[in-house]
mmCIF file of C-alpha atoms in Angstrom:
data_model
loop_
_atom_site.group_PDB
_atom_site.id
_atom_site.type_symbol
_atom_site.label_atom_id
_atom_site.label_comp_id
_atom_site.label_asym_id
_atom_site.label_seq_id
_atom_site.Cartn_x
_atom_site.Cartn_y
_atom_site.Cartn_z
ATOM 1 C CA MET H 1 94.781 -17.378 -17.371
ATOM 2 C CA ASN H 2 93.862 -17.961 -13.715
ATOM 3 C CA LEU H 3 95.697 -15.827 -11.190
ATOM 4 C CA ALA H 4 95.808 -16.681 -7.507
ATOM 5 C CA LEU H 5 94.642 -13.716 -5.451
ATOM 6 C CA PRO H 6 96.347 -12.946 -2.136
ATOM 7 C CA THR H 7 94.540 -14.646 0.710
ATOM 8 C CA ALA H 8 94.763 -11.390 2.695
ATOM 9 C CA LEU H 9 92.004 -10.011 0.469
ATOM 10 C CA PHE H 10 89.534 -12.459 1.959
ATOM 11 C CA THR H 11 88.419 -12.460 5.561
ATOM 12 C CA PRO H 12 85.664 -14.558 7.089
ATOM 13 C CA SER H 13 85.147 -12.047 9.911
ATOM 14 C CA TRP H 14 83.467 -8.666 10.314
ATOM 15 C CA HIS H 15 85.266 -5.679 11.836
ATOM 16 C CA ALA H 16 82.759 -2.964 12.597
ATOM 17 C CA GLU H 17 82.770 0.353 14.430
ATOM 18 C CA LEU H 18 80.047 2.744 15.518
ATOM 19 C CA GLU H 19 80.645 6.165 17.104
ATOM 20 C CA LEU H 20 77.725 8.150 18.489
ATOM 21 C CA ALA H 21 77.468 11.476 20.303
ATOM 22 C CA TYR H 22 74.529 13.518 21.585
ATOM 23 C CA ALA H 23 74.210 17.155 22.666
ATOM 24 C CA ARG H 24 71.533 19.379 24.159
ATOM 25 C CA PHE H 25 70.112 22.278 22.136
ATOM 26 C CA GLY H 26 67.495 24.197 24.106
ATOM 27 C CA ASP H 27 64.991 21.581 25.260
ATOM 28 C CA CYS H 28 66.061 19.022 22.628
ATOM 29 C CA THR H 29 68.701 16.285 22.599
ATOM 30 C CA ARG H 30 70.098 15.740 19.116
ATOM 31 C CA PRO H 31 72.651 13.354 17.628
ATOM 32 C CA VAL H 32 75.790 15.314 16.751
ATOM 33 C CA GLN H 33 77.939 12.401 15.611
ATOM 34 C CA ARG H 34 77.049 9.162 13.854
ATOM 35 C CA ARG H 35 80.040 7.503 12.251
ATOM 36 C CA HIS H 36 80.087 3.850 11.230
ATOM 37 C CA LEU H 37 82.525 1.461 9.637
ATOM 38 C CA GLY H 38 81.350 -1.975 8.572
ATOM 39 C CA PRO H 39 78.050 -3.594 9.589
ATOM 40 C CA LEU H 40 76.939 -1.458 12.535
ATOM 41 C CA ARG H 41 74.232 1.169 12.167
ATOM 42 C CA VAL H 42 71.657 3.154 14.094
ATOM 43 C CA GLN H 43 68.148 3.683 12.825
ATOM 44 C CA LYS H 44 66.659 7.173 12.584
ATOM 45 C CA HIS H 45 66.543 8.815 15.995
ATOM 46 C CA LEU H 46 63.127 8.937 17.656
ATOM 47 C CA TYR H 47 61.410 11.205 20.183
ATOM 48 C CA ALA H 48 58.716 8.962 21.637
ATOM 49 C CA GLU H 49 58.811 10.941 24.916
ATOM 50 C CA GLY H 50 59.258 14.400 23.458
ATOM 51 C CA PRO H 51 62.378 16.317 22.427
ATOM 52 C CA GLU H 52 64.343 15.899 25.671
ATOM 53 C CA VAL H 53 65.032 12.167 25.270
ATOM 54 C CA CYS H 54 66.695 11.009 22.040
ATOM 55 C CA GLN H 55 66.153 7.306 21.351
ATOM 56 C CA HIS H 56 68.417 5.329 19.058
ATOM 57 C CA ILE H 57 68.255 1.670 18.009
ATOM 58 C CA ILE H 58 71.568 -0.009 17.189
ATOM 59 C CA VAL H 59 71.370 -2.512 14.338
ATOM 60 C CA HIS H 60 73.905 -5.195 13.398
ATOM 61 C CA PRO H 61 72.786 -6.262 9.887
ATOM 62 C CA PRO H 62 74.618 -9.644 9.780
ATOM 63 C CA GLY H 63 72.313 -10.754 12.605
ATOM 64 C CA GLY H 64 74.985 -12.649 14.526
ATOM 65 C CA ILE H 65 78.567 -12.498 15.749
ATOM 66 C CA ALA H 66 81.025 -15.219 14.726
ATOM 67 C CA GLY H 67 84.654 -16.090 15.384
ATOM 68 C CA GLY H 68 87.063 -13.288 14.494
ATOM 69 C CA ASP H 69 84.377 -10.582 14.509
ATOM 70 C CA ARG H 70 85.219 -7.343 16.301
ATOM 71 C CA LEU H 71 82.540 -4.824 17.202
ATOM 72 C CA ASN H 72 83.594 -1.461 18.654
ATOM 73 C CA ILE H 73 80.805 0.813 19.871
ATOM 74 C CA SER H 74 81.289 4.179 21.527
ATOM 75 C CA ALA H 75 78.761 6.768 22.642
ATOM 76 C CA ARG H 76 79.149 10.125 24.366
ATOM 77 C CA VAL H 77 76.313 12.112 25.902
ATOM 78 C CA GLU H 78 77.224 15.774 26.314
ATOM 79 C CA ALA H 79 76.174 18.035 29.188
ATOM 80 C CA HIS H 80 72.435 17.978 29.993
ATOM 81 C CA ALA H 81 71.583 15.745 27.016
ATOM 82 C CA TRP H 82 69.592 12.514 27.443
ATOM 83 C CA ALA H 83 70.126 9.474 25.212
ATOM 84 C CA GLN H 84 68.329 6.144 25.340
ATOM 85 C CA ILE H 85 69.979 3.353 23.336
ATOM 86 C CA THR H 86 68.484 -0.065 22.720
ATOM 87 C CA SER H 87 68.453 -2.845 20.115
ATOM 88 C CA PRO H 88 65.773 -4.439 17.891
ATOM 89 C CA GLY H 89 66.375 -8.002 19.073
ATOM 90 C CA ALA H 90 68.761 -10.426 20.680
ATOM 91 C CA ALA H 91 72.480 -10.336 19.913
ATOM 92 C CA LYS H 92 73.548 -13.840 18.875
ATOM 93 C CA TRP H 93 77.090 -15.119 19.354
ATOM 94 C CA TYR H 94 77.579 -18.172 17.137
ATOM 95 C CA ARG H 95 79.733 -21.255 17.673
ATOM 96 C CA ALA H 96 83.240 -20.652 16.379
ATOM 97 C CA THR H 97 86.795 -21.947 16.318
ATOM 98 C CA GLY H 98 88.171 -18.631 17.613
ATOM 99 C CA PRO H 99 87.052 -15.752 19.840
ATOM 100 C CA ALA H 100 84.847 -12.840 18.819
ATOM 101 C CA TYR H 101 85.044 -9.476 20.544
ATOM 102 C CA GLN H 102 82.870 -6.517 21.506
ATOM 103 C CA GLN H 103 84.298 -3.301 22.958
ATOM 104 C CA LEU H 104 81.796 -0.814 24.396
ATOM 105 C CA ASP H 105 82.903 2.659 25.545
ATOM 106 C CA LEU H 106 80.299 4.978 27.048
ATOM 107 C CA LYS H 107 80.915 8.517 28.334
ATOM 108 C CA VAL H 108 78.337 10.682 30.075
ATOM 109 C CA ALA H 109 79.038 14.341 30.834
ATOM 110 C CA ALA H 110 77.884 16.267 33.885
ATOM 111 C CA GLY H 111 74.128 16.811 33.946
ATOM 112 C CA ALA H 112 73.584 14.227 31.199
ATOM 113 C CA THR H 113 71.660 10.941 31.255
ATOM 114 C CA LEU H 114 72.321 7.692 29.411
ATOM 115 C CA GLU H 115 69.984 4.714 29.348
ATOM 116 C CA TRP H 116 71.709 1.664 27.862
ATOM 117 C CA LEU H 117 68.906 -0.887 27.472
ATOM 118 C CA PRO H 118 69.759 -3.584 24.906
ATOM 119 C CA GLN H 119 67.823 -6.768 24.450
ATOM 120 C CA GLU H 120 69.402 -10.060 25.463
ATOM 121 C CA THR H 121 72.710 -11.596 24.412
ATOM 122 C CA ILE H 122 72.448 -15.264 23.376
ATOM 123 C CA VAL H 123 75.723 -17.181 23.522
ATOM 124 C CA TYR H 124 75.501 -20.407 21.540
ATOM 125 C CA SER H 125 77.314 -23.493 22.738
ATOM 126 C CA ALA H 126 80.895 -23.492 21.385
ATOM 127 C CA ALA H 127 80.858 -19.698 20.959
ATOM 128 C CA GLN H 128 83.868 -17.780 22.261
ATOM 129 C CA ALA H 129 82.413 -14.432 23.300
ATOM 130 C CA GLU H 130 84.615 -11.775 24.876
ATOM 131 C CA LEU H 131 82.991 -8.460 25.861
ATOM 132 C CA THR H 132 84.621 -5.408 27.413
ATOM 133 C CA THR H 133 82.621 -2.419 28.666
ATOM 134 C CA SER H 134 84.023 0.844 30.013
ATOM 135 C CA ILE H 135 81.716 3.584 31.303
ATOM 136 C CA GLU H 136 82.970 7.043 32.323
ATOM 137 C CA LEU H 137 80.683 9.378 34.274
ATOM 138 C CA GLU H 138 81.465 13.032 34.915
ATOM 139 C CA GLY H 139 80.112 15.056 37.830
ATOM 140 C CA ASP H 140 76.438 14.268 38.441
ATOM 141 C CA ALA H 141 75.960 12.255 35.228
ATOM 142 C CA ARG H 142 73.217 9.624 35.462
ATOM 143 C CA LEU H 143 73.303 6.075 34.138
ATOM 144 C CA PHE H 144 70.711 3.331 33.736
ATOM 145 C CA TYR H 145 72.411 0.208 32.387
ATOM 146 C CA TRP H 146 71.382 -3.404 32.012
ATOM 147 C CA ASP H 147 72.382 -6.598 30.280
ATOM 148 C CA VAL H 148 70.823 -10.041 29.914
ATOM 149 C CA VAL H 149 72.949 -13.069 28.989
ATOM 150 C CA ALA H 150 71.532 -16.437 27.885
ATOM 151 C CA LEU H 151 74.016 -19.321 27.720
ATOM 152 C CA GLY H 152 73.080 -21.952 25.144
ATOM 153 C CA ARG H 153 69.587 -22.380 23.722
ATOM 154 C CA PRO H 154 67.483 -24.360 26.193
ATOM 155 C CA ALA H 155 64.377 -24.218 23.981
ATOM 156 C CA SER H 156 66.350 -26.128 21.334
ATOM 157 C CA GLY H 157 67.800 -28.524 23.869
ATOM 158 C CA GLU H 158 71.245 -26.930 23.586
ATOM 159 C CA ARG H 159 73.302 -26.728 26.754
ATOM 160 C CA PHE H 160 76.314 -24.432 27.026
ATOM 161 C CA ASP H 161 78.823 -27.298 27.049
ATOM 162 C CA LEU H 162 81.620 -25.858 24.863
ATOM 163 C CA GLY H 163 83.295 -22.498 24.350
ATOM 164 C CA HIS H 164 83.316 -19.613 26.812
ATOM 165 C CA PHE H 165 81.676 -16.331 27.752
ATOM 166 C CA GLN H 166 83.884 -13.583 29.164
ATOM 167 C CA ALA H 167 82.842 -10.075 30.221
ATOM 168 C CA HIS H 168 84.724 -7.140 31.750
ATOM 169 C CA LEU H 169 82.817 -4.141 33.103
ATOM 170 C CA ASP H 170 84.229 -0.991 34.713
ATOM 171 C CA ILE H 171 82.246 2.094 35.733
ATOM 172 C CA ARG H 172 84.070 5.229 36.908
ATOM 173 C CA ARG H 173 82.904 8.616 38.090
ATOM 174 C CA ASP H 174 85.453 11.399 37.690
ATOM 175 C CA GLY H 175 88.145 8.748 37.411
ATOM 176 C CA HIS H 176 87.167 6.932 40.611
ATOM 177 C CA LEU H 177 86.103 3.311 40.220
ATOM 178 C CA LEU H 178 82.441 2.665 41.111
ATOM 179 C CA TRP H 179 82.076 -0.846 39.732
ATOM 180 C CA HIS H 180 84.664 -3.405 38.667
ATOM 181 C CA GLU H 181 83.541 -6.821 37.466
ATOM 182 C CA ARG H 182 85.119 -9.772 35.706
ATOM 183 C CA GLN H 183 83.133 -12.797 34.510
ATOM 184 C CA ARG H 184 84.276 -15.928 32.742
ATOM 185 C CA ILE H 185 82.151 -19.039 32.278
ATOM 186 C CA GLY H 186 83.387 -21.976 30.258
ATOM 187 C CA GLY H 187 81.350 -24.683 28.604
ATOM 188 C CA ASN H 188 80.259 -27.283 31.164
ATOM 189 C CA ASP H 189 81.761 -25.101 33.902
ATOM 190 C CA GLY H 190 80.790 -26.188 37.394
ATOM 191 C CA LEU H 191 79.297 -22.731 37.927
ATOM 192 C CA LEU H 192 76.469 -23.603 35.531
ATOM 193 C CA ASP H 193 74.858 -25.968 38.043
ATOM 194 C CA SER H 194 76.443 -24.959 41.335
ATOM 195 C CA PRO H 195 74.094 -23.427 43.960
ATOM 196 C CA ILE H 196 76.695 -20.645 44.380
ATOM 197 C CA GLY H 197 76.734 -20.103 40.591
ATOM 198 C CA LEU H 198 73.862 -20.198 38.104
ATOM 199 C CA ASP H 199 72.185 -23.131 39.885
ATOM 200 C CA GLY H 200 70.977 -24.665 36.626
ATOM 201 C CA ASN H 201 69.631 -21.387 35.228
ATOM 202 C CA PRO H 202 70.962 -20.580 31.728
ATOM 203 C CA VAL H 203 70.070 -16.873 31.959
ATOM 204 C CA PHE H 204 71.484 -14.157 34.200
ATOM 205 C CA ALA H 205 70.847 -10.421 34.171
ATOM 206 C CA THR H 206 72.350 -7.321 35.763
ATOM 207 C CA LEU H 207 70.994 -3.814 36.263
ATOM 208 C CA LEU H 208 73.166 -0.923 37.433
ATOM 209 C CA VAL H 209 71.687 2.508 38.034
ATOM 210 C CA THR H 210 73.262 5.557 39.634
ATOM 211 C CA GLY H 211 71.609 7.096 42.661
ATOM 212 C CA GLU H 212 70.009 5.895 45.875
ATOM 213 C CA ILE H 213 66.439 4.943 46.761
ATOM 214 C CA ASP H 214 64.596 4.751 50.061
ATOM 215 C CA ALA H 215 63.800 1.538 51.924
ATOM 216 C CA GLU H 216 60.140 1.537 50.845
ATOM 217 C CA LEU H 217 60.941 1.610 47.129
ATOM 218 C CA LEU H 218 63.678 -0.975 47.626
ATOM 219 C CA GLU H 219 61.136 -3.354 49.140
ATOM 220 C CA ARG H 220 58.679 -2.687 46.296
ATOM 221 C CA CYS H 221 61.388 -3.632 43.841
ATOM 222 C CA ARG H 222 62.231 -6.766 45.792
ATOM 223 C CA SER H 223 58.597 -7.833 45.810
ATOM 224 C CA LEU H 224 58.482 -8.104 42.002
ATOM 225 C CA SER H 225 58.192 -11.686 40.776
ATOM 226 C CA HIS H 226 58.571 -13.021 37.240
ATOM 227 C CA GLU H 227 59.617 -16.561 38.055
ATOM 228 C CA VAL H 228 63.173 -15.318 38.487
ATOM 229 C CA ARG H 229 65.581 -15.422 41.405
ATOM 230 C CA GLY H 230 66.376 -11.772 41.829
ATOM 231 C CA ASP H 231 67.414 -9.220 44.418
ATOM 232 C CA LEU H 232 68.747 -5.686 44.757
ATOM 233 C CA THR H 233 71.567 -4.082 46.720
ATOM 234 C CA GLN H 234 71.912 -0.379 47.448
ATOM 235 C CA LEU H 235 75.560 0.708 47.402
ATOM 236 C CA PRO H 236 76.751 4.279 47.927
ATOM 237 C CA GLY H 237 75.615 6.066 44.778
ATOM 238 C CA LEU H 238 74.847 2.874 42.858
ATOM 239 C CA LEU H 239 71.892 0.484 42.893
ATOM 240 C CA VAL H 240 72.627 -3.078 41.747
ATOM 241 C CA ALA H 241 70.025 -5.670 40.714
ATOM 242 C CA ARG H 242 70.717 -9.272 39.691
ATOM 243 C CA CYS H 243 68.593 -12.208 38.659
ATOM 244 C CA LEU H 244 68.781 -15.805 37.458
ATOM 245 C CA ALA H 245 66.094 -17.115 35.127
ATOM 246 C CA SER H 246 65.110 -20.130 33.074
ATOM 247 C CA GLU H 247 64.601 -17.994 29.949
ATOM 248 C CA ALA H 248 65.531 -14.549 28.708
ATOM 249 C CA LEU H 249 61.964 -13.253 28.424
ATOM 250 C CA LEU H 250 61.457 -13.689 32.165
ATOM 251 C CA ALA H 251 64.654 -11.819 32.996
ATOM 252 C CA ARG H 252 63.814 -9.013 30.572
ATOM 253 C CA ALA H 253 60.298 -8.636 31.994
ATOM 254 C CA TRP H 254 61.788 -8.340 35.490
ATOM 255 C CA LEU H 255 64.236 -5.655 34.350
ATOM 256 C CA ILE H 256 61.497 -3.689 32.592
ATOM 257 C CA ASP H 257 59.318 -3.725 35.699
ATOM 258 C CA LEU H 258 62.266 -2.522 37.781
ATOM 259 C CA TRP H 259 62.839 0.215 35.212
ATOM 260 C CA ARG H 260 59.189 1.267 35.518
ATOM 261 C CA LEU H 261 59.600 1.665 39.289
ATOM 262 C CA LEU H 262 63.075 3.170 39.357
ATOM 263 C CA ARG H 263 63.024 5.561 36.419
ATOM 264 C CA PRO H 264 60.567 8.048 37.973
ATOM 265 C CA ALA H 265 62.383 7.940 41.312
ATOM 266 C CA LEU H 266 65.960 8.239 40.016
ATOM 267 C CA LEU H 267 65.552 9.967 36.650
ATOM 268 C CA GLY H 268 62.353 11.952 37.243
ATOM 269 C CA ARG H 269 60.495 10.628 34.221
ATOM 270 C CA GLU H 270 57.828 7.956 33.783
ATOM 271 C CA ALA H 271 58.948 4.850 31.921
ATOM 272 C CA GLN H 272 57.680 4.439 28.362
ATOM 273 C CA PRO H 273 58.938 1.172 26.844
ATOM 274 C CA PRO H 274 60.270 1.620 23.291
ATOM 275 C CA ARG H 275 57.919 0.227 20.658
ATOM 276 C CA ILE H 276 60.706 -1.946 19.264
ATOM 277 C CA TRP H 277 60.469 -4.128 22.391
ATOM 278 C CA SER H 278 56.967 -5.174 21.356
ATOM 279 C CA THR H 279 57.720 -6.068 17.743
#
């Protein structure tokens, strides 16, 4: 006898959660929480720079994000701890008939440091990607954050002509808003080719780092060239860098070179790129 099973038992989408927390013990930062639900994981924590900096690599085993997927990631860095979080490769948002979502919540306690350094996000044509990021800083907490977004797949001749990319980003220190940003780009949007938009570049990148640098270092950063259109702005307590590029590798190389210059000045430690970036 064949019995019809309830359709509610079957879902074509992934709902995944990842909760991370880090604390300082003596001269060592250690993970103190690592809870996951669904297909989100972190690899074994690494100490490529010694015990002070704990490096984690977030892995999404399905390899791509499709319509209906929901990814919720949270990380807290406790007082005086230092966490560096990255990814093994690009995040791919596939074409879909409905939206997919990512919620990112980051909290950094006083005296702590968080480096959020993922590899690029590729948004396929006809994808419906909606990302929300909230970052809470306490006291003198330090943050080094970047993201790289590639719309469509130019190497495959795919233009971002359908779907949409939407991103919300808020950064607060002790409850006071430092950065508030809303982005929405639709397929074939005029912004894709407009000289006041992406000007024909399918890739855009943002770097946000707490602190202030002197005029000499600012000019050194501005002199970097990787065939990107990029610049930096020093705001009170927050340095902002933006670029447009023809491909994600160029934008990422520009960000890494900025990181090499800015990390010693703002975080007091030489930059050592994670090995995963070279694999």
